[in-house]
Coordinates of C-alpha atoms and ligand atoms in Angstrom, one line a residue:
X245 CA 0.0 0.0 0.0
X246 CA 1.0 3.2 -0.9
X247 CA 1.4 6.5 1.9
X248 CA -1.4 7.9 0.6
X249 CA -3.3 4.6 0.1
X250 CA -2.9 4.2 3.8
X251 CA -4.0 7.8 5.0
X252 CA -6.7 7.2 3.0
X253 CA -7.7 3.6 4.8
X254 CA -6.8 5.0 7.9
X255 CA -9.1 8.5 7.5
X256 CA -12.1 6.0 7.1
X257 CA -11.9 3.7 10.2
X258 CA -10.0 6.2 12.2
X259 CA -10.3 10.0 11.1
X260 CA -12.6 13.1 12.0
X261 CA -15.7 12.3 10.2
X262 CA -18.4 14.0 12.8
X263 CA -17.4 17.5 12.4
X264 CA -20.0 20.2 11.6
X265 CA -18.3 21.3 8.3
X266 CA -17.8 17.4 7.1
X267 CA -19.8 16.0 4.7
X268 CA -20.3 18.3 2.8
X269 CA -19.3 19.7 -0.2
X270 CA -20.6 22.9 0.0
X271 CA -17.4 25.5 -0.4
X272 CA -18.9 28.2 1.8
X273 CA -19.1 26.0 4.8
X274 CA -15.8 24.0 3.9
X275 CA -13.9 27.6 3.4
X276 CA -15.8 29.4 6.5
X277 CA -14.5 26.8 9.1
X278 CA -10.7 26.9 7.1
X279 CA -10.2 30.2 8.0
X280 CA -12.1 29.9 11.1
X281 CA -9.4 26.9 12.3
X282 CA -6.4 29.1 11.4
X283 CA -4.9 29.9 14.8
X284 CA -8.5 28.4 17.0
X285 CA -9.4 25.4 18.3
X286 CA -12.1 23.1 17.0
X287 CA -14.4 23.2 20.6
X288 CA -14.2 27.2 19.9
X289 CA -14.8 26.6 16.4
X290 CA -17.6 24.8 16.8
X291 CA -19.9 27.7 18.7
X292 CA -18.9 30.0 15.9
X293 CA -19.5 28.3 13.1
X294 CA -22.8 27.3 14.1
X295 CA -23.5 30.8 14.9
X296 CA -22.2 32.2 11.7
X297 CA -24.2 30.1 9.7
X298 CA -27.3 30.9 11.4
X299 CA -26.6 34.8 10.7
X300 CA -25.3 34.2 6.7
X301 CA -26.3 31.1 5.3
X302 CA -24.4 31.3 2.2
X303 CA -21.8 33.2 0.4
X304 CA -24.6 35.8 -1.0
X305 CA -25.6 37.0 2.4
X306 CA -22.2 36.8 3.4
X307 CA -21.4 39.5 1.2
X308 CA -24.9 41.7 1.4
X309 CA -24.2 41.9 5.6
X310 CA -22.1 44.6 6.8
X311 CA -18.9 44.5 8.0
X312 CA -20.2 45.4 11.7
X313 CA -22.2 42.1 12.0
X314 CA -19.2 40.4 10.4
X315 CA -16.8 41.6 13.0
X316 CA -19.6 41.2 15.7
X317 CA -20.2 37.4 15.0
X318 CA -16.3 36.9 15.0
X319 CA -15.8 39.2 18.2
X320 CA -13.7 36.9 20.9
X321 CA -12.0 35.0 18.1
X322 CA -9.3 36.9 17.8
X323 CA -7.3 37.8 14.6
X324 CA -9.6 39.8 13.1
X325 CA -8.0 40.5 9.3
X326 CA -9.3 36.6 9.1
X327 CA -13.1 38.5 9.2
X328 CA -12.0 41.5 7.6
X329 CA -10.7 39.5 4.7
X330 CA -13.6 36.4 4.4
X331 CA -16.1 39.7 4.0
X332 CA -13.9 40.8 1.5
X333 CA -14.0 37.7 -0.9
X334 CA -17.0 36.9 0.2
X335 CA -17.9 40.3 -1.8
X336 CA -15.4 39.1 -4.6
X337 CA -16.7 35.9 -5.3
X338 CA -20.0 37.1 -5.4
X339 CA -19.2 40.2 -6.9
X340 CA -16.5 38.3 -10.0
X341 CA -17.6 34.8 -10.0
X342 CA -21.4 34.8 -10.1
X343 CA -21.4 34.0 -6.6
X344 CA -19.5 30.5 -7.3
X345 CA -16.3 29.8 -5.8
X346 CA -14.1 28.9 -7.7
X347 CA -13.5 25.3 -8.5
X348 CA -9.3 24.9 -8.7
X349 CA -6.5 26.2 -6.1
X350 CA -4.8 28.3 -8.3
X351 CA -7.9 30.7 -9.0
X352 CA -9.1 30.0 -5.4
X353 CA -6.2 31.4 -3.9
X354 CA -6.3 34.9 -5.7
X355 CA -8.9 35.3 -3.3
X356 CA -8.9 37.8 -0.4
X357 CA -7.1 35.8 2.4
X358 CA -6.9 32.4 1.1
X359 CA -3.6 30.9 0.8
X360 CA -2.5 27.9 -1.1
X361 CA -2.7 25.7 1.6
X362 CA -6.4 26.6 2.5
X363 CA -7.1 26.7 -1.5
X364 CA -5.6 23.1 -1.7
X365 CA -8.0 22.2 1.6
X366 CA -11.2 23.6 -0.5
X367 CA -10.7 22.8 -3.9
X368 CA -10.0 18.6 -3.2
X369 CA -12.1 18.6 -0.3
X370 CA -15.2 20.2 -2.5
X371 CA -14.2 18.9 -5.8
X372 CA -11.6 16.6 -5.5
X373 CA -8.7 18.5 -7.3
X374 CA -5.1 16.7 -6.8
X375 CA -3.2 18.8 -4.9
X376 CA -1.2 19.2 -1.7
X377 CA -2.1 21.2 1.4
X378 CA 0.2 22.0 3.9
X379 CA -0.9 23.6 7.5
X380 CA 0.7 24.0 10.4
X381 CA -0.2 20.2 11.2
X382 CA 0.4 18.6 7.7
X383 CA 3.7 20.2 7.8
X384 CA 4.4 18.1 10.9
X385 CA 3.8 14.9 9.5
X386 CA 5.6 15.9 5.9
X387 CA 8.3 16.6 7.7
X388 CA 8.5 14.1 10.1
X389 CA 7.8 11.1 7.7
X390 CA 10.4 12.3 5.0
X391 CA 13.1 13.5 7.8
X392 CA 13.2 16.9 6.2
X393 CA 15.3 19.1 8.4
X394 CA 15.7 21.8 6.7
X395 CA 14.9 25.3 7.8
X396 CA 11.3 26.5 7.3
X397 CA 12.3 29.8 7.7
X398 CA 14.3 29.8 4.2
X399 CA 11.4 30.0 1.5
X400 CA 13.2 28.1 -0.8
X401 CA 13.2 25.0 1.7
X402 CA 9.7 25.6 2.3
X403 CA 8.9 25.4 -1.3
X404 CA 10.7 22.1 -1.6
X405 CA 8.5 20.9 0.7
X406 CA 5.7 21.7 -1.1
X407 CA 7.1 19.6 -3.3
X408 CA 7.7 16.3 -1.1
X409 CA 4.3 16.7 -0.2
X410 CA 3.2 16.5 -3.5
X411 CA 4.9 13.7 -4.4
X412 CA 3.2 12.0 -1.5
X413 CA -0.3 12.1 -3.1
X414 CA -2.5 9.7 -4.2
X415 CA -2.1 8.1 -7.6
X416 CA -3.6 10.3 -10.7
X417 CA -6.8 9.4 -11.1
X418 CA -7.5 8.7 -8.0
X419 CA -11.4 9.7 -7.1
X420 CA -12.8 12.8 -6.0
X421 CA -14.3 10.9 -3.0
X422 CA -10.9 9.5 -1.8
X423 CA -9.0 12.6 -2.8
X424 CA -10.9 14.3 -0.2
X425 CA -10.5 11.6 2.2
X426 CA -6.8 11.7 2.0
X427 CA -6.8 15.7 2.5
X428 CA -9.2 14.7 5.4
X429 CA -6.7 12.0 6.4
X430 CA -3.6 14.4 6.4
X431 CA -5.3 17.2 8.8
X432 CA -6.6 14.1 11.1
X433 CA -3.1 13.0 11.4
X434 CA -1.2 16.0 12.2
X435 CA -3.8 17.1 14.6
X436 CA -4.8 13.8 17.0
X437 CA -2.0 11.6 15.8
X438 CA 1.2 13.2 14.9
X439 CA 0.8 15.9 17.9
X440 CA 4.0 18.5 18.5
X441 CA 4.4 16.4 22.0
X442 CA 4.9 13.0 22.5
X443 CA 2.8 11.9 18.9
X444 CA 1.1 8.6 19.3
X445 CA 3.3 6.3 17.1
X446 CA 2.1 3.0 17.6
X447 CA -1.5 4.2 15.9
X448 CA -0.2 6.0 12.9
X449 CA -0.9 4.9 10.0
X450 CA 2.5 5.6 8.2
X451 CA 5.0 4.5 10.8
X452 CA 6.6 2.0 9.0
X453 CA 7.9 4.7 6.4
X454 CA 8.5 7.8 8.9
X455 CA 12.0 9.1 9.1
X456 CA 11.4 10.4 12.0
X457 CA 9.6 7.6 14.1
X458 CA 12.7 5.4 13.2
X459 CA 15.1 7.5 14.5
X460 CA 13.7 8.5 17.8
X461 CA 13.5 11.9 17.0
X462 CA 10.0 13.7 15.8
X463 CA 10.8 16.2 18.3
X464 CA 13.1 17.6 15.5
X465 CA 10.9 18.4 13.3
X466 CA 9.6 20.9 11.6
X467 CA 13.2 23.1 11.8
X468 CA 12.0 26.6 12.2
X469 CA 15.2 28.4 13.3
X470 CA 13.3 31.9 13.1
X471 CA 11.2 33.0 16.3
X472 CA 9.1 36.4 16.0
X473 CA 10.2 38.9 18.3
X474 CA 7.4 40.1 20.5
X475 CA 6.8 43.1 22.2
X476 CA 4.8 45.0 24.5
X477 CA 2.4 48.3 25.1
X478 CA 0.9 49.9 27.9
X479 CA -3.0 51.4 26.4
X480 CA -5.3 53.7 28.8
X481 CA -8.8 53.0 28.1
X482 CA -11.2 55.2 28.8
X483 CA -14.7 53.3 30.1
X484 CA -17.2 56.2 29.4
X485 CA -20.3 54.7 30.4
X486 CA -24.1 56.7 31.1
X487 CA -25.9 55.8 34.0
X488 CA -28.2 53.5 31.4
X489 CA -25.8 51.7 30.3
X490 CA -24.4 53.8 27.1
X491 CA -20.8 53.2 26.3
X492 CA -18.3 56.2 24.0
X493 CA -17.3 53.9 21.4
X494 CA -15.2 54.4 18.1
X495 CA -13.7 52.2 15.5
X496 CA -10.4 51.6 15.6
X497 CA -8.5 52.6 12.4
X498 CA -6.2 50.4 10.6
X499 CA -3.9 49.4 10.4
X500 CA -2.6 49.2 14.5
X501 CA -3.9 47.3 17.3
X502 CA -7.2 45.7 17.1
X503 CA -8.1 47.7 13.4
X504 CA -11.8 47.7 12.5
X505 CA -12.8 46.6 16.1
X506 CA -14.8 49.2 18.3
X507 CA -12.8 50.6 21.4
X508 CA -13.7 53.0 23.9
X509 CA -10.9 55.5 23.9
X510 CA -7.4 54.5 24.1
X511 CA -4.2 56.8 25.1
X512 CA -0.8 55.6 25.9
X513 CA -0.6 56.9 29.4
X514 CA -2.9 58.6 32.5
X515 CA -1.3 62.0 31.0
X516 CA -2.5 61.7 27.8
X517 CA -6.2 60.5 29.0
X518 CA -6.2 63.6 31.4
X519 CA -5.2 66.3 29.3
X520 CA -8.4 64.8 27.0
X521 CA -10.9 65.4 29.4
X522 CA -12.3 69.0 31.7
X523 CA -11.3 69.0 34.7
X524 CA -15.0 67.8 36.2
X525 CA -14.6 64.9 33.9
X526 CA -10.9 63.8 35.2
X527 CA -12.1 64.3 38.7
X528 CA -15.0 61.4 38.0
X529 CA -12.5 58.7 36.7
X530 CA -12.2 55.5 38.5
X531 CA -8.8 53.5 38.2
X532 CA -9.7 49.5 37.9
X533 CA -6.4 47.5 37.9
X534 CA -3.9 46.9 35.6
X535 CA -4.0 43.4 33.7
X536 CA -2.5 42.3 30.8
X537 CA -3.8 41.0 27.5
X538 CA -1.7 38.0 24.7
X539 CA -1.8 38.9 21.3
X540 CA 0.2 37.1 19.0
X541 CA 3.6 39.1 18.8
X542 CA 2.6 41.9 21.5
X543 CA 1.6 41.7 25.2
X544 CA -1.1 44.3 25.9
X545 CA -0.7 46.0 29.8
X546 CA -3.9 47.6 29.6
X547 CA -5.7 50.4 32.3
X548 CA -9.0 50.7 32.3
X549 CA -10.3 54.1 33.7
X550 CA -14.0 54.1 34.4
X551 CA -15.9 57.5 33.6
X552 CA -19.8 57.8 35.0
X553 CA -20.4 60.5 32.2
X554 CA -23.4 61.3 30.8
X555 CA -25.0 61.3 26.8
X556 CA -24.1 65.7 26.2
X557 CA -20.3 64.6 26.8
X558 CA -18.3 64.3 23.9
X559 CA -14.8 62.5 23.9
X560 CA -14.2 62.9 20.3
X561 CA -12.0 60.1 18.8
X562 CA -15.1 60.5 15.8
X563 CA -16.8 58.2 18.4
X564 CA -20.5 58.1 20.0
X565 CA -23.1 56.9 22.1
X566 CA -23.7 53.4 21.6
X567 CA -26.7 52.2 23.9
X568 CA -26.8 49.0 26.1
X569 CA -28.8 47.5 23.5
X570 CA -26.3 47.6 20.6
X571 CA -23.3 47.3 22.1
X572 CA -23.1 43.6 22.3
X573 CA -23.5 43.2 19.1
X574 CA -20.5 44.9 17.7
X575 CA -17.0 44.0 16.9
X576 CA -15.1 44.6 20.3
X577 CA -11.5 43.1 21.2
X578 CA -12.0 40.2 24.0
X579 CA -10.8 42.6 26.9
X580 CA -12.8 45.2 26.3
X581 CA -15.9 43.0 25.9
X582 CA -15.2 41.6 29.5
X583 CA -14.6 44.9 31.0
X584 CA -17.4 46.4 29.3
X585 CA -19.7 43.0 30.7
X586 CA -18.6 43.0 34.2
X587 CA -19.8 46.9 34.1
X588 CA -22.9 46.5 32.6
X589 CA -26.0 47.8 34.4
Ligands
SF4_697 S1 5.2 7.7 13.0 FE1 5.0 9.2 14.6 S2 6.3 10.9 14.0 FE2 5.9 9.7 12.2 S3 4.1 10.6 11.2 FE3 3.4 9.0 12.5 S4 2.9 10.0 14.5 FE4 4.2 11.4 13.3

């Protein structure tokens, strides 16, 4: 049997085969939860895609929404360009392609934020195209299998293992049906299987031909000698709230921290908050403490003030009343959503 032959037997008895977006071969859902599963969990995945599809059933509404409900229906999973960019080609596909996606990777991935990998992931999963993904978790087991050590770092190594894994495919002419499976088979693999710590061996499917597993060593691989420096920034918000509820809100520009989200007013220090305000409002504020939000390549040390204010006060930033009622449903970064909660009336 054959690497991919085996995936393939493996995905059927042993794979992911319960998941809301399976079986199906509906591109909408099968591209909605790709991008959804870049950088989240499945269990958080789940919630949102159920949720999502309840608001825009299809590409078409998708595209006639407004960015607002987009954001606000992704708000708390993080990374936001992901929604920014799905509205985006939602509006292309509809918009350029008769409100078809495409049907091959190479067309597929000229769409706003779809990259080859996830392209590869629709197009064989939804049509059965022949061709190679290659996530975060099918790079592990490419890697590992073919004891490629080379540095991911270097595009040119990374393109050579494209290559590898598309040598590992399944014959040509291999059927739609199992050309999906084996896509299937690969994702299954890296992710309960082939796991960064201490991957479960014995039950892989491909252990008899992984470099890796006969040497002792999958902790080796992938080689990724480059680590992203991260930093940090201290941001005073400003919690103006009315007495029924009301919060000052404005959307953030982009690009910079949390872009197209709404935010109560930030600043970079007490200084710059005060010298914003009169000197009635300054003496209203209420320090809560200090706590600090993860982002990806920044830590957040953020100060919430709270303001009792009320609706003829004006804190510019091109921002406004939102009431009690509306609030909840708009974009808002995960921190301020929590502080804005645990205030609420
Ligand atoms: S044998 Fe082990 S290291 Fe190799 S692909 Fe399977 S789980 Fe990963």
């Amino acid at each position: 049997m054959s690497f991919a032959d085996r995936v393939v037997a493996w995905q059927k008895v042993r794979g992911r085969n319960d998941l809301p977006w399976q079986n199906t071969r509906d591109p909408y859902r099968v591209w909605l939860s790709e991008i959804m599963l870049q950088q989240t969990q499945v269990v958080t995945v789940k919630a949102y895609f159920a949720r999502f599809l309840e608001h825009f059933a299809d590409v078409q509404s998708l595209a006639g929404g407004s960015l607002d409900e987009v954001l606000g229906l992704w708000s708390g999973l993080g990374y936001y360009s992901r929604a920014r960019n799905m509205h985006q080609c939602a509006k292309v596909v509809v918009q350029e392609h008769g409100g078809r996606f495409p049907q091959d990777a190479q067309t597929l991935a000229t769409l706003p934020g779809i990259g080859r990998s996830t392209a590869s992931a629709i197009s064989s999963l939804c049509f059965g195209e022949r061709v190679a993904i290659l996530d975060a978790n099918v790079k592990r087991v490419v890697t590992r299998t073919q004891g490629f050590d080379a540095d991911l770092a270097v595009s040119s190594h990374e393109k050579l293992l494209w290559e590898l894994a598309t040598g590992l495919l399944p014959a040509i002419g291999t059927t739609a049906r199992d050309m999906a499976r084996y896509t299937q088979g690969m994702m299954d693999l890296g992710a309960t299987v082939c796991v960064p710590k201490k991957p479960r061996c014995l039950e892989c499917p491909v252990s008899t031909d992984c470099v890796a597993h006969r040497n002792q060593d999958p902790d080796r691989y992938p080689v990724r000698s480059r680590t992203v420096k991260r930093s940090s920034q201290r941001i005073f918000l400003l919690l103006a709230q009315t007495p029924d509820g009301g919060v000052w809100l404005s959307r953030r520009p982009a690009p910079g921290v949390w872009a197209g989200l709404y935010c109560p007013p930030l600043f970079d220090s007490d200084e710059a908050m005060c010298s914003a305000l009169t000197a009635q409002q300054r003496m209203r504020l209420v320090p809560s403490e200090a706590f600090k939000h993860v982002l990806t390549h920044k830590d957040l040390h953020l100060h919430p003030r709270h303001l009792e204010a009320s609706e003829d006060d004006d804190f510019g930033d091109q921002g406004r009343w939102v009431s009690a009622a509306e609030w909840p449903g708009l974009g808002l970064p995960a921190p301020v959503r929590k502080l804005l909660e645990a205030n609420a009336l």
